[in-house]
Amino acid sequence: QKEVEQNSGPLSVPEGAIASLNCTYSDRGSQSFFWYRQYSGKSPELIMSIYSNGDKEDGRFTAQLNKASQYVSLLIRDSQPSDSATYLCAVTDSGYSTLTFGKGTMLLVSP
Amino acid sequence: AAGVIQSPRHLIKEKRETATLKCYPIPRHDTVYWYQQGPGQDPQFLISFYEKMQSDKGSIPDRFSAQQFSDYHSELNMSSLELGDSALYFCASTARNTDTQYFGPGTRLTVL
């Protein structure tokens, strides 16, 4: 059974700092990796997707993937209080696969 | 841009009643996924449909059934509701030949 592990947090950072969120996965066959942001009671919102080893940047967000270590991370630069949410790491194997989610890391950005 | 539409947004039912949740995917998306998220839990995959056929099945109880219609919308039917079915139910959709899932706003089901 595929497993996705995340620290539950909360991860507390001051406004303007870099937040680093980490995720490990058990299935070496995993092909696609996603970060979703979820505010309490709301639906998951796609932040980043990454498919190959290395870094992928989009605005203040950088996703990093290391398939050899089965590790994916999300860096949030210049963190804002509005970034305070639960960040879900999710993986699929290929094609029309379902998402396997981690339990999420709660991020708290203090003004 | 158009998003996934779910209805109703809130639903309150009694134990042993039935409920039907509806999902309208993003236009031109042909794959629909259903997830259940209990309080403090991560979303759990229930079932998915591609081109109106069931494509994958997760931890969906036998009391639940679902289908996808010719216009690609999907319905999740839940019978003999139990207190433990109280949760957020999300629908997500993907476009053909992609695996990026976009989530709808969810239906909050409360079973009393």
PDB file of C-alpha atoms in Angstrom, chain B:
ATOM      1  CA  ALA B   1     -12.027  29.891 -15.481  1.00  0.00           C
ATOM      2  CA  ALA B   2     -14.755  27.359 -14.889  1.00  0.00           C
ATOM      3  CA  GLY B   3     -14.275  25.121 -11.899  1.00  0.00           C
ATOM      4  CA  VAL B   4     -15.716  21.871 -10.613  1.00  0.00           C
ATOM      5  CA  ILE B   5     -19.257  22.334  -9.320  1.00  0.00           C
ATOM      6  CA  GLN B   6     -20.710  20.275  -6.514  1.00  0.00           C
ATOM      7  CA  SER B   7     -24.199  20.235  -5.142  1.00  0.00           C
ATOM      8  CA  PRO B   8     -25.556  20.518  -2.621  1.00  0.00           C
ATOM      9  CA  ARG B   9     -22.901  22.328  -0.606  1.00  0.00           C
ATOM     10  CA  HIS B  10     -24.427  21.267   2.696  1.00  0.00           C
ATOM     11  CA  LEU B  11     -26.654  18.313   3.475  1.00  0.00           C
ATOM     12  CA  ILE B  12     -28.162  17.138   6.732  1.00  0.00           C
ATOM     13  CA  LYS B  13     -29.631  13.650   6.932  1.00  0.00           C
ATOM     14  CA  GLU B  14     -30.865  11.263   9.582  1.00  0.00           C
ATOM     15  CA  LYS B  15     -29.372   7.830  10.188  1.00  0.00           C
ATOM     16  CA  ARG B  16     -30.538   5.209   7.693  1.00  0.00           C
ATOM     17  CA  GLU B  17     -31.603   7.833   5.156  1.00  0.00           C
ATOM     18  CA  THR B  18     -30.181   8.151   1.661  1.00  0.00           C
ATOM     19  CA  ALA B  19     -28.249  11.002   0.064  1.00  0.00           C
ATOM     20  CA  THR B  20     -27.224  11.896  -3.461  1.00  0.00           C
ATOM     21  CA  LEU B  21     -24.257  14.140  -4.147  1.00  0.00           C
ATOM     22  CA  LYS B  22     -23.666  15.630  -7.574  1.00  0.00           C
ATOM     23  CA  CYS B  23     -20.485  16.696  -9.317  1.00  0.00           C
ATOM     24  CA  TYR B  24     -20.089  18.657 -12.550  1.00  0.00           C
ATOM     25  CA  PRO B  25     -16.493  18.509 -13.803  1.00  0.00           C
ATOM     26  CA  ILE B  26     -14.612  21.293 -15.499  1.00  0.00           C
ATOM     27  CA  PRO B  27     -15.695  21.498 -19.187  1.00  0.00           C
ATOM     28  CA  ARG B  28     -13.777  19.025 -21.367  1.00  0.00           C
ATOM     29  CA  HIS B  29     -12.604  17.067 -18.345  1.00  0.00           C
ATOM     30  CA  ASP B  30     -13.540  13.415 -18.761  1.00  0.00           C
ATOM     31  CA  THR B  31     -12.348  11.843 -15.511  1.00  0.00           C
ATOM     32  CA  VAL B  32     -14.019  12.319 -12.155  1.00  0.00           C
ATOM     33  CA  TYR B  33     -12.783  11.277  -8.710  1.00  0.00           C
ATOM     34  CA  TRP B  34     -14.655  11.176  -5.410  1.00  0.00           C
ATOM     35  CA  TYR B  35     -12.922  11.661  -2.048  1.00  0.00           C
ATOM     36  CA  GLN B  36     -14.151  11.589   1.533  1.00  0.00           C
ATOM     37  CA  GLN B  37     -12.465  13.708   4.192  1.00  0.00           C
ATOM     38  CA  GLY B  38     -13.347  13.207   7.828  1.00  0.00           C
ATOM     39  CA  PRO B  39     -12.521  15.793  10.504  1.00  0.00           C
ATOM     40  CA  GLY B  40      -8.766  16.186  10.861  1.00  0.00           C
ATOM     41  CA  GLN B  41      -8.129  13.537   8.197  1.00  0.00           C
ATOM     42  CA  ASP B  42      -6.598  13.601   4.746  1.00  0.00           C
ATOM     43  CA  PRO B  43      -8.858  13.005   1.747  1.00  0.00           C
ATOM     44  CA  GLN B  44      -9.533   9.326   1.148  1.00  0.00           C
ATOM     45  CA  PHE B  45     -10.194   8.130  -2.378  1.00  0.00           C
ATOM     46  CA  LEU B  46     -13.577   6.497  -2.924  1.00  0.00           C
ATOM     47  CA  ILE B  47     -14.082   5.878  -6.641  1.00  0.00           C
ATOM     48  CA  SER B  48     -13.278   7.282 -10.067  1.00  0.00           C
ATOM     49  CA  PHE B  49     -14.782   7.295 -13.538  1.00  0.00           C
ATOM     50  CA  TYR B  50     -13.246   7.758 -16.953  1.00  0.00           C
ATOM     51  CA  GLU B  51     -15.465   8.152 -19.997  1.00  0.00           C
ATOM     52  CA  LYS B  52     -18.496   7.006 -17.991  1.00  0.00           C
ATOM     53  CA  MET B  53     -16.849   3.767 -16.886  1.00  0.00           C
ATOM     54  CA  GLN B  54     -15.576   3.047 -13.401  1.00  0.00           C
ATOM     55  CA  SER B  55     -11.800   3.303 -13.600  1.00  0.00           C
ATOM     56  CA  ASP B  56     -10.679   2.705 -10.034  1.00  0.00           C
ATOM     57  CA  LYS B  57     -12.173   1.883  -6.674  1.00  0.00           C
ATOM     58  CA  GLY B  58     -10.900   2.785  -3.249  1.00  0.00           C
ATOM     59  CA  SER B  59     -12.356   2.547   0.218  1.00  0.00           C
ATOM     60  CA  ILE B  60     -15.949   3.024  -0.836  1.00  0.00           C
ATOM     61  CA  PRO B  61     -18.497   1.236   1.377  1.00  0.00           C
ATOM     62  CA  ASP B  62     -20.894  -1.179  -0.285  1.00  0.00           C
ATOM     63  CA  ARG B  63     -23.702   1.152   0.808  1.00  0.00           C
ATOM     64  CA  PHE B  64     -22.365   3.748  -1.612  1.00  0.00           C
ATOM     65  CA  SER B  65     -22.614   3.677  -5.380  1.00  0.00           C
ATOM     66  CA  ALA B  66     -21.706   6.136  -8.079  1.00  0.00           C
ATOM     67  CA  GLN B  67     -21.942   6.667 -11.789  1.00  0.00           C
ATOM     68  CA  GLN B  68     -20.890   9.061 -14.488  1.00  0.00           C
ATOM     69  CA  PHE B  69     -23.404  10.227 -17.055  1.00  0.00           C
ATOM     70  CA  SER B  70     -23.159  11.045 -20.747  1.00  0.00           C
ATOM     71  CA  ASP B  71     -22.565  14.726 -19.986  1.00  0.00           C
ATOM     72  CA  TYR B  72     -19.674  13.625 -17.694  1.00  0.00           C
ATOM     73  CA  HIS B  73     -21.342  14.738 -14.503  1.00  0.00           C
ATOM     74  CA  SER B  74     -21.220  12.208 -11.692  1.00  0.00           C
ATOM     75  CA  GLU B  75     -23.453  11.298  -8.789  1.00  0.00           C
ATOM     76  CA  LEU B  76     -22.524   9.592  -5.542  1.00  0.00           C
ATOM     77  CA  ASN B  77     -25.430   7.736  -3.968  1.00  0.00           C
ATOM     78  CA  MET B  78     -25.221   6.919  -0.294  1.00  0.00           C
ATOM     79  CA  SER B  79     -27.745   4.666   1.429  1.00  0.00           C
ATOM     80  CA  SER B  80     -28.345   3.532   4.996  1.00  0.00           C
ATOM     81  CA  LEU B  81     -26.388   6.516   6.235  1.00  0.00           C
ATOM     82  CA  GLU B  82     -24.402   6.133   9.428  1.00  0.00           C
ATOM     83  CA  LEU B  83     -23.077   8.728  11.846  1.00  0.00           C
ATOM     84  CA  GLY B  84     -19.565   7.938  10.615  1.00  0.00           C
ATOM     85  CA  ASP B  85     -20.470   9.049   7.111  1.00  0.00           C
ATOM     86  CA  SER B  86     -20.460  12.655   8.304  1.00  0.00           C
ATOM     87  CA  ALA B  87     -17.621  14.225   6.355  1.00  0.00           C
ATOM     88  CA  LEU B  88     -16.653  16.513   3.528  1.00  0.00           C
ATOM     89  CA  TYR B  89     -17.077  14.870   0.146  1.00  0.00           C
ATOM     90  CA  PHE B  90     -14.959  16.240  -2.654  1.00  0.00           C
ATOM     91  CA  CYS B  91     -15.148  15.655  -6.341  1.00  0.00           C
ATOM     92  CA  ALA B  92     -12.134  16.281  -8.556  1.00  0.00           C
ATOM     93  CA  SER B  93     -11.710  16.189 -12.308  1.00  0.00           C
ATOM     94  CA  THR B  94      -8.886  15.853 -14.788  1.00  0.00           C
ATOM     95  CA  ALA B  95      -8.563  16.536 -18.476  1.00  0.00           C
ATOM     96  CA  ARG B  96      -7.803  13.777 -20.962  1.00  0.00           C
ATOM     97  CA  ASN B  97      -4.215  12.473 -20.752  1.00  0.00           C
ATOM     98  CA  THR B  98      -3.357  14.535 -17.691  1.00  0.00           C
ATOM     99  CA  ASP B  99      -3.185  13.632 -14.029  1.00  0.00           C
ATOM    100  CA  THR B 100      -3.606  17.035 -12.399  1.00  0.00           C
ATOM    101  CA  GLN B 101      -6.769  16.893 -10.342  1.00  0.00           C
ATOM    102  CA  TYR B 102      -8.799  20.011  -9.656  1.00  0.00           C
ATOM    103  CA  PHE B 103     -11.123  19.838  -6.703  1.00  0.00           C
ATOM    104  CA  GLY B 104     -14.631  21.121  -6.314  1.00  0.00           C
ATOM    105  CA  PRO B 105     -15.762  23.064  -3.227  1.00  0.00           C
ATOM    106  CA  GLY B 106     -17.106  19.942  -1.568  1.00  0.00           C
ATOM    107  CA  THR B 107     -20.350  18.825   0.033  1.00  0.00           C
ATOM    108  CA  ARG B 108     -20.500  18.813   3.800  1.00  0.00           C
ATOM    109  CA  LEU B 109     -22.671  15.886   4.866  1.00  0.00           C
ATOM    110  CA  THR B 110     -23.911  15.741   8.420  1.00  0.00           C
ATOM    111  CA  VAL B 111     -25.694  12.595   9.587  1.00  0.00           C
ATOM    112  CA  LEU B 112     -27.732  12.986  12.779  1.00  0.00           C
TER     113      LEU B 112
END
